[in-house]
PDB file of C-alpha atoms and ligand atoms in Angstrom:
ATOM      1  CA  MET A   1      -0.082   0.156   0.192  1.00  0.00           C
ATOM      2  CA  SER A   2       1.642   3.581  -0.996  1.00  0.00           C
ATOM      3  CA  ASN A   3       1.157   5.980   1.853  1.00  0.00           C
ATOM      4  CA  LYS A   4       3.445   8.667   0.450  1.00  0.00           C
ATOM      5  CA  ASN A   5       1.161  11.480   1.588  1.00  0.00           C
ATOM      6  CA  ILE A   6       0.526  10.282   5.305  1.00  0.00           C
ATOM      7  CA  SER A   7       3.357  11.355   7.683  1.00  0.00           C
ATOM      8  CA  HIS A   8       1.862  11.955  11.157  1.00  0.00           C
ATOM      9  CA  VAL A   9      -1.237   9.859  12.592  1.00  0.00           C
ATOM     10  CA  SER A  10      -2.843  10.444  15.687  1.00  0.00           C
ATOM     11  CA  ILE A  11      -5.299   7.935  17.620  1.00  0.00           C
ATOM     12  CA  ILE A  12      -7.932   8.260  20.351  1.00  0.00           C
ATOM     13  CA  MET A  13      -7.545   4.876  21.701  1.00  0.00           C
ATOM     14  CA  ASP A  14     -11.185   4.462  23.023  1.00  0.00           C
ATOM     15  CA  GLY A  15     -13.306   1.506  23.950  1.00  0.00           C
ATOM     16  CA  ASN A  16     -11.190  -0.476  26.426  1.00  0.00           C
ATOM     17  CA  GLY A  17     -13.880  -0.614  29.127  1.00  0.00           C
ATOM     18  CA  ARG A  18     -16.646  -1.738  26.559  1.00  0.00           C
ATOM     19  CA  TRP A  19     -14.162  -4.407  25.289  1.00  0.00           C
ATOM     20  CA  ALA A  20     -13.901  -6.027  28.855  1.00  0.00           C
ATOM     21  CA  THR A  21     -17.218  -5.358  29.816  1.00  0.00           C
ATOM     22  CA  GLN A  22     -18.884  -7.241  26.527  1.00  0.00           C
ATOM     23  CA  ARG A  23     -16.529 -10.246  27.978  1.00  0.00           C
ATOM     24  CA  ASN A  24     -17.814  -9.904  31.624  1.00  0.00           C
ATOM     25  CA  MET A  25     -14.436  -8.890  32.730  1.00  0.00           C
ATOM     26  CA  PRO A  26     -13.319  -5.722  34.838  1.00  0.00           C
ATOM     27  CA  ARG A  27     -12.982  -2.904  32.752  1.00  0.00           C
ATOM     28  CA  VAL A  28      -9.275  -2.617  33.566  1.00  0.00           C
ATOM     29  CA  HIS A  29      -8.924  -5.838  32.009  1.00  0.00           C
ATOM     30  CA  GLY A  30      -9.521  -3.885  28.688  1.00  0.00           C
ATOM     31  CA  HIS A  31      -6.746  -1.416  29.439  1.00  0.00           C
ATOM     32  CA  ARG A  32      -4.229  -4.339  29.874  1.00  0.00           C
ATOM     33  CA  GLU A  33      -5.365  -5.919  26.417  1.00  0.00           C
ATOM     34  CA  GLY A  34      -5.151  -2.280  24.625  1.00  0.00           C
ATOM     35  CA  ILE A  35      -1.222  -2.317  25.576  1.00  0.00           C
ATOM     36  CA  LYS A  36      -1.001  -5.059  23.087  1.00  0.00           C
ATOM     37  CA  SER A  37      -3.071  -2.959  20.379  1.00  0.00           C
ATOM     38  CA  ILE A  38      -0.277  -0.234  21.097  1.00  0.00           C
ATOM     39  CA  ASN A  39       2.650  -2.828  20.379  1.00  0.00           C
ATOM     40  CA  LYS A  40       0.940  -3.844  16.973  1.00  0.00           C
ATOM     41  CA  ILE A  41       0.198  -0.272  15.789  1.00  0.00           C
ATOM     42  CA  VAL A  42       3.522   1.016  16.555  1.00  0.00           C
ATOM     43  CA  SER A  43       5.283  -1.726  14.599  1.00  0.00           C
ATOM     44  CA  ALA A  44       2.863  -1.216  11.773  1.00  0.00           C
ATOM     45  CA  CYS A  45       3.362   2.150  11.779  1.00  0.00           C
ATOM     46  CA  SER A  46       7.330   1.844  11.447  1.00  0.00           C
ATOM     47  CA  VAL A  47       6.948  -0.817   8.600  1.00  0.00           C
ATOM     48  CA  ARG A  48       4.726   1.671   6.648  1.00  0.00           C
ATOM     49  CA  GLN A  49       7.092   4.393   7.035  1.00  0.00           C
ATOM     50  CA  ILE A  50       4.699   6.650   8.970  1.00  0.00           C
ATOM     51  CA  SER A  51       7.087   9.118  10.456  1.00  0.00           C
ATOM     52  CA  GLN A  52       5.046  10.118  13.711  1.00  0.00           C
ATOM     53  CA  LEU A  53       2.289   8.511  15.670  1.00  0.00           C
ATOM     54  CA  THR A  54       0.689  10.458  18.621  1.00  0.00           C
ATOM     55  CA  LEU A  55      -1.566   8.281  20.961  1.00  0.00           C
ATOM     56  CA  PHE A  56      -3.882   9.701  23.366  1.00  0.00           C
ATOM     57  CA  ALA A  57      -3.491   7.604  26.593  1.00  0.00           C
ATOM     58  CA  PHE A  58      -5.225   9.596  29.551  1.00  0.00           C
ATOM     59  CA  SER A  59      -6.862  12.798  29.403  1.00  0.00           C
ATOM     60  CA  SER A  60      -6.849  15.733  31.749  1.00  0.00           C
ATOM     61  CA  GLU A  61     -10.730  14.558  32.267  1.00  0.00           C
ATOM     62  CA  ASN A  62      -9.851  10.836  32.856  1.00  0.00           C
ATOM     63  CA  TRP A  63      -8.968  11.854  36.645  1.00  0.00           C
ATOM     64  CA  LYS A  64     -12.945  11.890  37.122  1.00  0.00           C
ATOM     65  CA  ARG A  65     -12.885   7.985  36.803  1.00  0.00           C
ATOM     66  CA  PRO A  66     -12.880   5.828  40.168  1.00  0.00           C
ATOM     67  CA  GLU A  67      -9.781   5.879  41.863  1.00  0.00           C
ATOM     68  CA  TYR A  68      -9.046   2.285  41.546  1.00  0.00           C
ATOM     69  CA  GLU A  69      -8.965   2.514  37.356  1.00  0.00           C
ATOM     70  CA  VAL A  70      -7.106   5.825  37.614  1.00  0.00           C
ATOM     71  CA  GLN A  71      -4.197   4.113  39.887  1.00  0.00           C
ATOM     72  CA  PHE A  72      -4.533   1.013  37.794  1.00  0.00           C
ATOM     73  CA  LEU A  73      -3.852   3.117  34.312  1.00  0.00           C
ATOM     74  CA  LEU A  74      -0.912   5.158  36.205  1.00  0.00           C
ATOM     75  CA  LYS A  75       0.684   1.779  37.136  1.00  0.00           C
ATOM     76  CA  LEU A  76       0.150   0.025  33.680  1.00  0.00           C
ATOM     77  CA  PHE A  77       1.644   2.907  32.086  1.00  0.00           C
ATOM     78  CA  GLU A  78       4.654   3.007  34.435  1.00  0.00           C
ATOM     79  CA  ASP A  79       5.141  -0.873  34.003  1.00  0.00           C
ATOM     80  CA  SER A  80       4.466  -0.730  30.181  1.00  0.00           C
ATOM     81  CA  ILE A  81       7.175   1.933  29.637  1.00  0.00           C
ATOM     82  CA  ILE A  82       9.790  -0.060  31.442  1.00  0.00           C
ATOM     83  CA  LYS A  83       8.710  -3.140  30.030  1.00  0.00           C
ATOM     84  CA  TYR A  84       8.763  -1.999  26.427  1.00  0.00           C
ATOM     85  CA  ILE A  85      11.583   0.780  26.450  1.00  0.00           C
ATOM     86  CA  ASN A  86      14.371  -1.571  25.137  1.00  0.00           C
ATOM     87  CA  ASP A  87      12.396  -3.117  22.430  1.00  0.00           C
ATOM     88  CA  LEU A  88      11.231   0.237  21.153  1.00  0.00           C
ATOM     89  CA  HIS A  89      14.749   1.866  21.353  1.00  0.00           C
ATOM     90  CA  SER A  90      16.237  -1.152  19.350  1.00  0.00           C
ATOM     91  CA  ASN A  91      13.588  -0.260  16.708  1.00  0.00           C
ATOM     92  CA  ASN A  92      14.900   3.173  16.315  1.00  0.00           C
ATOM     93  CA  VAL A  93      11.654   4.620  18.037  1.00  0.00           C
ATOM     94  CA  LYS A  94      12.004   8.190  19.562  1.00  0.00           C
ATOM     95  CA  ILE A  95       9.579   8.573  22.416  1.00  0.00           C
ATOM     96  CA  LYS A  96       8.005  11.579  23.946  1.00  0.00           C
ATOM     97  CA  PHE A  97       5.411  12.447  26.391  1.00  0.00           C
ATOM     98  CA  ILE A  98       3.123  15.492  26.044  1.00  0.00           C
ATOM     99  CA  GLY A  99       0.760  16.796  28.665  1.00  0.00           C
ATOM    100  CA  ASN A 100       0.766  18.103  32.301  1.00  0.00           C
ATOM    101  CA  LEU A 101       3.257  15.587  33.684  1.00  0.00           C
ATOM    102  CA  ASP A 102       4.644  17.459  36.634  1.00  0.00           C
ATOM    103  CA  ILE A 103       1.736  15.892  38.779  1.00  0.00           C
ATOM    104  CA  PHE A 104       2.618  12.346  38.506  1.00  0.00           C
ATOM    105  CA  GLY A 105       4.630  10.478  41.180  1.00  0.00           C
ATOM    106  CA  LYS A 106       8.273  10.236  41.131  1.00  0.00           C
ATOM    107  CA  LYS A 107       8.428   6.475  39.801  1.00  0.00           C
ATOM    108  CA  LEU A 108       6.335   7.242  36.657  1.00  0.00           C
ATOM    109  CA  LEU A 109       7.949  10.388  35.929  1.00  0.00           C
ATOM    110  CA  ASP A 110      11.198   8.675  36.109  1.00  0.00           C
ATOM    111  CA  SER A 111      10.209   6.037  33.781  1.00  0.00           C
ATOM    112  CA  ILE A 112       9.033   8.845  31.176  1.00  0.00           C
ATOM    113  CA  ARG A 113      12.238  10.860  31.531  1.00  0.00           C
ATOM    114  CA  ASN A 114      14.164   7.777  31.149  1.00  0.00           C
ATOM    115  CA  ALA A 115      12.410   6.645  28.000  1.00  0.00           C
ATOM    116  CA  GLU A 116      12.588  10.252  26.419  1.00  0.00           C
ATOM    117  CA  LYS A 117      16.575  10.385  27.553  1.00  0.00           C
ATOM    118  CA  ILE A 118      17.252   6.637  25.984  1.00  0.00           C
ATOM    119  CA  THR A 119      15.698   7.413  22.847  1.00  0.00           C
ATOM    120  CA  MET A 120      16.356  10.991  22.125  1.00  0.00           C
ATOM    121  CA  ASN A 121      18.837  10.159  19.294  1.00  0.00           C
ATOM    122  CA  ASN A 122      16.830   7.786  17.527  1.00  0.00           C
ATOM    123  CA  THR A 123      15.858   8.726  13.757  1.00  0.00           C
ATOM    124  CA  GLY A 124      12.941   5.926  13.328  1.00  0.00           C
ATOM    125  CA  LEU A 125       9.297   6.552  14.066  1.00  0.00           C
ATOM    126  CA  LYS A 126       8.564   9.602  16.515  1.00  0.00           C
ATOM    127  CA  LEU A 127       6.044   8.292  18.944  1.00  0.00           C
ATOM    128  CA  ASN A 128       4.135  10.744  21.335  1.00  0.00           C
ATOM    129  CA  PHE A 129       2.286   9.712  24.278  1.00  0.00           C
ATOM    130  CA  ALA A 130      -0.456  12.245  25.625  1.00  0.00           C
ATOM    131  CA  LEU A 131      -0.870  11.609  29.236  1.00  0.00           C
ATOM    132  CA  ASN A 132      -2.662  13.795  31.430  1.00  0.00           C
ATOM    133  CA  TYR A 133      -3.207  15.889  28.346  1.00  0.00           C
ATOM    134  CA  GLY A 134      -5.973  18.454  27.494  1.00  0.00           C
ATOM    135  CA  GLY A 135      -6.256  20.515  24.549  1.00  0.00           C
ATOM    136  CA  LYS A 136      -7.097  23.331  26.554  1.00  0.00           C
ATOM    137  CA  TRP A 137      -4.556  22.900  28.970  1.00  0.00           C
ATOM    138  CA  ASP A 138      -1.849  22.985  26.000  1.00  0.00           C
ATOM    139  CA  ILE A 139      -3.119  26.208  24.510  1.00  0.00           C
ATOM    140  CA  ILE A 140      -2.998  28.158  28.095  1.00  0.00           C
ATOM    141  CA  ASN A 141      -0.016  26.399  28.921  1.00  0.00           C
ATOM    142  CA  ALA A 142       1.673  27.788  25.798  1.00  0.00           C
ATOM    143  CA  PHE A 143       0.368  31.074  26.619  1.00  0.00           C
ATOM    144  CA  ASN A 144       1.757  30.991  30.103  1.00  0.00           C
ATOM    145  CA  LYS A 145       4.962  30.034  28.888  1.00  0.00           C
ATOM    146  CA  ILE A 146       5.365  32.913  26.667  1.00  0.00           C
ATOM    147  CA  LEU A 147       4.473  35.066  29.521  1.00  0.00           C
ATOM    148  CA  ASP A 148       7.059  33.435  32.049  1.00  0.00           C
ATOM    149  CA  ASP A 149       9.590  33.613  29.407  1.00  0.00           C
ATOM    150  CA  ASN A 150      11.190  37.149  30.386  1.00  0.00           C
ATOM    151  CA  ASN A 151      14.027  36.673  27.634  1.00  0.00           C
ATOM    152  CA  SER A 152      11.570  35.902  25.088  1.00  0.00           C
ATOM    153  CA  SER A 153      11.578  38.502  22.053  1.00  0.00           C
ATOM    154  CA  LEU A 154       7.738  38.181  22.387  1.00  0.00           C
ATOM    155  CA  GLN A 155       7.638  40.211  25.323  1.00  0.00           C
ATOM    156  CA  ASN A 156       5.290  43.153  24.843  1.00  0.00           C
ATOM    157  CA  LYS A 157       4.619  42.233  21.277  1.00  0.00           C
ATOM    158  CA  LYS A 158       1.525  41.007  19.481  1.00  0.00           C
ATOM    159  CA  ILE A 159       2.329  37.453  18.658  1.00  0.00           C
ATOM    160  CA  ASN A 160       1.507  35.699  15.698  1.00  0.00           C
ATOM    161  CA  ILE A 161       0.625  32.088  14.867  1.00  0.00           C
ATOM    162  CA  ASP A 162       4.009  30.860  13.648  1.00  0.00           C
ATOM    163  CA  ASP A 163       5.268  32.344  17.318  1.00  0.00           C
ATOM    164  CA  PHE A 164       2.581  30.739  19.329  1.00  0.00           C
ATOM    165  CA  GLU A 165       2.917  27.389  17.710  1.00  0.00           C
ATOM    166  CA  LYS A 166       6.259  27.051  19.005  1.00  0.00           C
ATOM    167  CA  TYR A 167       5.097  26.921  22.656  1.00  0.00           C
ATOM    168  CA  LEU A 168       2.672  24.440  22.040  1.00  0.00           C
ATOM    169  CA  SER A 169       2.967  20.204  22.393  1.00  0.00           C
ATOM    170  CA  LEU A 170       4.755  18.956  19.328  1.00  0.00           C
ATOM    171  CA  GLU A 171       5.408  22.580  18.072  1.00  0.00           C
ATOM    172  CA  GLY A 172       1.907  22.549  17.068  1.00  0.00           C
ATOM    173  CA  ASP A 173       2.758  19.839  14.419  1.00  0.00           C
ATOM    174  CA  SER A 174      -0.589  18.768  12.686  1.00  0.00           C
ATOM    175  CA  PRO A 175      -1.411  14.790  12.428  1.00  0.00           C
ATOM    176  CA  ASP A 176      -2.517  14.286   8.747  1.00  0.00           C
ATOM    177  CA  LEU A 177      -4.875  11.766  10.034  1.00  0.00           C
ATOM    178  CA  LEU A 178      -6.766  11.345  13.368  1.00  0.00           C
ATOM    179  CA  ILE A 179      -8.128   8.018  13.977  1.00  0.00           C
ATOM    180  CA  ARG A 180     -10.951   7.221  16.953  1.00  0.00           C
ATOM    181  CA  THR A 181     -12.060   3.745  17.825  1.00  0.00           C
ATOM    182  CA  ALA A 182     -15.003   2.648  19.718  1.00  0.00           C
ATOM    183  CA  GLY A 183     -17.811   4.489  17.877  1.00  0.00           C
ATOM    184  CA  GLU A 184     -17.791   8.041  19.256  1.00  0.00           C
ATOM    185  CA  GLN A 185     -17.342  11.120  17.227  1.00  0.00           C
ATOM    186  CA  ARG A 186     -15.705  13.745  19.133  1.00  0.00           C
ATOM    187  CA  LEU A 187     -12.139  15.067  20.019  1.00  0.00           C
ATOM    188  CA  SER A 188     -12.705  14.754  23.728  1.00  0.00           C
ATOM    189  CA  ASN A 189     -10.126  17.747  24.140  1.00  0.00           C
ATOM    190  CA  PHE A 190      -7.463  16.098  22.188  1.00  0.00           C
ATOM    191  CA  MET A 191      -5.033  18.494  20.494  1.00  0.00           C
ATOM    192  CA  LEU A 192      -7.568  21.184  19.400  1.00  0.00           C
ATOM    193  CA  TRP A 193      -5.064  23.402  17.913  1.00  0.00           C
ATOM    194  CA  GLN A 194      -3.071  20.425  16.006  1.00  0.00           C
ATOM    195  CA  HIS A 195      -6.131  19.315  14.753  1.00  0.00           C
ATOM    196  CA  ALA A 196      -7.541  22.115  12.962  1.00  0.00           C
ATOM    197  CA  TYR A 197      -7.203  20.807   9.469  1.00  0.00           C
ATOM    198  CA  THR A 198      -6.598  16.852  10.292  1.00  0.00           C
ATOM    199  CA  GLU A 199      -8.567  14.228   8.262  1.00  0.00           C
ATOM    200  CA  LEU A 200     -10.980  12.352  10.810  1.00  0.00           C
ATOM    201  CA  TYR A 201     -11.613   8.547  10.594  1.00  0.00           C
ATOM    202  CA  PHE A 202     -14.173   7.070  13.023  1.00  0.00           C
ATOM    203  CA  THR A 203     -14.368   3.445  13.366  1.00  0.00           C
ATOM    204  CA  ASP A 204     -16.738   1.127  15.867  1.00  0.00           C
ATOM    205  CA  CYS A 205     -14.025  -1.094  16.275  1.00  0.00           C
ATOM    206  CA  LEU A 206     -13.065  -1.241  19.967  1.00  0.00           C
ATOM    207  CA  TRP A 207      -9.513  -0.414  20.683  1.00  0.00           C
ATOM    208  CA  PRO A 208      -8.318  -3.927  22.093  1.00  0.00           C
ATOM    209  CA  ASP A 209      -9.422  -5.213  18.611  1.00  0.00           C
ATOM    210  CA  PHE A 210      -7.596  -2.558  16.640  1.00  0.00           C
ATOM    211  CA  ASP A 211      -4.942  -4.377  14.455  1.00  0.00           C
ATOM    212  CA  GLU A 212      -2.655  -3.661  11.293  1.00  0.00           C
ATOM    213  CA  LYS A 213      -5.581  -4.444   9.016  1.00  0.00           C
ATOM    214  CA  GLU A 214      -7.909  -2.019  10.531  1.00  0.00           C
ATOM    215  CA  LEU A 215      -5.075   0.429  10.512  1.00  0.00           C
ATOM    216  CA  ASP A 216      -4.846  -0.158   6.773  1.00  0.00           C
ATOM    217  CA  VAL A 217      -8.512   0.643   6.359  1.00  0.00           C
ATOM    218  CA  ALA A 218      -8.183   3.855   8.068  1.00  0.00           C
ATOM    219  CA  ILE A 219      -4.948   4.686   5.666  1.00  0.00           C
ATOM    220  CA  GLN A 220      -6.975   3.691   2.453  1.00  0.00           C
ATOM    221  CA  HIS A 221      -9.691   6.221   3.850  1.00  0.00           C
ATOM    222  CA  TYR A 222      -7.094   8.831   4.136  1.00  0.00           C
ATOM    223  CA  GLN A 223      -5.514   8.224   0.796  1.00  0.00           C
ATOM    224  CA  ASN A 224      -8.885   8.393  -1.049  1.00  0.00           C
ATOM    225  CA  ILE A 225      -9.423  12.323   0.324  1.00  0.00           C
ATOM    226  CA  THR A 226      -8.598  15.398  -1.639  1.00  0.00           C
ATOM    227  CA  ARG A 227      -7.016  17.730   1.026  1.00  0.00           C
ATOM    228  CA  LYS A 228      -7.397  21.443  -0.213  1.00  0.00           C
ATOM    229  CA  TYR A 229      -7.014  23.476   2.708  1.00  0.00           C
ATOM    230  CA  GLY A 230      -9.672  25.972   1.774  1.00  0.00           C
ATOM    231  CA  SER A 231      -8.472  26.227  -1.846  1.00  0.00           C
ATOM    232  CA  LEU A 232      -9.790  24.768  -4.882  1.00  0.00           C
ATOM    233  CA  THR A 233      -6.843  22.701  -5.712  1.00  0.00           C
ATOM    234  CA  SER A 234      -5.276  19.532  -3.902  1.00  0.00           C
ATOM    235  CA  GLU A 235      -2.518  19.365  -1.266  1.00  0.00           C
ATOM    236  CA  ASN A 236       0.242  18.560  -3.874  1.00  0.00           C
ATOM    237  CA  SER A 237       0.352  22.147  -4.806  1.00  0.00           C
ATOM    238  CA  ILE A 238      -0.291  23.755  -1.310  1.00  0.00           C
ATOM    239  CA  ASP A 239       1.969  24.384   1.609  1.00  0.00           C
ATOM    240  CA  LYS A 240      -0.016  22.456   4.492  1.00  0.00           C
ATOM    241  CA  LYS A 241       1.755  24.450   7.042  1.00  0.00           C
ATOM    242  CA  ASN A 242       0.198  27.629   5.555  1.00  0.00           C
ATOM    243  CA  VAL A 243      -3.036  26.840   7.689  1.00  0.00           C
ATOM    244  CA  LYS A 244      -3.847  29.945   9.520  1.00  0.00           C
TER     245      LYS A 244
HETATM  246  C1  LIG B 301      -9.775   4.178  26.626  1.00  0.00           C
HETATM  247  O1  LIG B 301     -10.946   3.495  27.074  1.00  0.00           O
HETATM  248  C2  LIG B 301      -8.964   4.558  27.694  1.00  0.00           C
HETATM  249  C3  LIG B 301      -8.552   5.593  28.405  1.00  0.00           C
HETATM  250  C4  LIG B 301      -9.793   6.644  28.239  1.00  0.00           C
HETATM  251  C5  LIG B 301      -7.732   5.731  29.392  1.00  0.00           C
HETATM  252  P1  LIG B 301     -12.230   3.693  27.826  1.00  0.00           P
HETATM  253  O2  LIG B 301     -11.641   3.379  29.091  1.00  0.00           O
HETATM  254  O3  LIG B 301     -12.507   5.080  27.764  1.00  0.00           O
HETATM  255  O4  LIG B 301     -13.326   2.754  27.378  1.00  0.00           O
HETATM  256  P2  LIG B 301     -14.791   2.784  27.062  1.00  0.00           P
HETATM  257  O5  LIG B 301     -14.942   4.062  26.308  1.00  0.00           O
HETATM  258  O6  LIG B 301     -15.255   3.157  28.608  1.00  0.00           O
HETATM  259  O7  LIG B 301     -15.167   1.558  26.445  1.00  0.00           O
HETATM  260  C1  LIG B 302     -10.617   9.878  25.565  1.00  0.00           C
HETATM  261  O1  LIG B 302     -11.539   8.948  25.751  1.00  0.00           O
HETATM  262  C2  LIG B 302      -9.554   9.830  26.261  1.00  0.00           C
HETATM  263  C3  LIG B 302      -8.402   8.935  25.733  1.00  0.00           C
HETATM  264  C4  LIG B 302      -8.531   7.915  24.881  1.00  0.00           C
HETATM  265  C5  LIG B 302      -7.410   8.776  26.502  1.00  0.00           C
HETATM  266  P1  LIG B 302     -12.773   8.957  26.941  1.00  0.00           P
HETATM  267  O2  LIG B 302     -13.406   7.669  27.031  1.00  0.00           O
HETATM  268  O3  LIG B 302     -12.042   9.379  28.080  1.00  0.00           O
HETATM  269  O4  LIG B 302     -13.445   9.997  26.141  1.00  0.00           O
HETATM  270  P2  LIG B 302     -15.227  10.374  26.377  1.00  0.00           P
HETATM  271  O5  LIG B 302     -15.551  10.350  28.008  1.00  0.00           O
HETATM  272  O6  LIG B 302     -15.914   9.539  25.681  1.00  0.00           O
HETATM  273  O7  LIG B 302     -15.216  11.836  25.838  1.00  0.00           O
HETATM  274 MG1  LIG B 303     -14.102   5.973  26.472  1.00  0.00          MG
END
């Protein structure tokens, strides 16, 4: 399958709880199963030469869940980072975490920083995990970083979109394709700025059932779309970074 036009894919990995409930299992079993899908899709993206994959793993709203589920998820992230970091590193994957990470406990934070440090010079797939992430938080955080940066040339100046984007997560880098599993058709506060012109693909498939074949269906959907960015011509003649 050709995928010359697709460089950045983002995924709202939804439906773990329903997957487990359908099997009369506790919801958290679905989260554990969801890790297997992450492994499959990370490898599949590398093989398909997609350069960047951004996964929504825990939202700034997910703290509203029962304490047991929240604690289970945080421990699962911690354990999974430690378990898979060597494999990811040997596959040349470069890992980054985005979100309000400072509030996490030392163990999780150490595993996050360690994963980023070990893989920082890797040149393969850029793999971003959004943890305690909210799109509104991202925008306000960028704004506050500008206010706090006394050395910035932006102080006391009107700022433009290009200036502002540098302070956002992923420096405002836009996914080409957003996939959301499990049927809901909403952003749930995921990268509000970065998804401004992203193509959206929704599937009823629950995240633990999502695999390479499902990914290829999503990519095929993307490849059938003409991206015009408000113009009358296709993307080939347009600089997509030029979305204001
Ligand atoms: C997504 O699955 C995982 C997280 C939000 C952490 P859910 O846990 O939201 O699964 P459903 O939507 O309840 O089925
Ligand atoms: C979005 O899923 C967050 C993640 C996948 C991490 P949710 O299940 O939390 O979203 P809502 O509640 O359906 O909007
Ligand atoms: Mg959900």
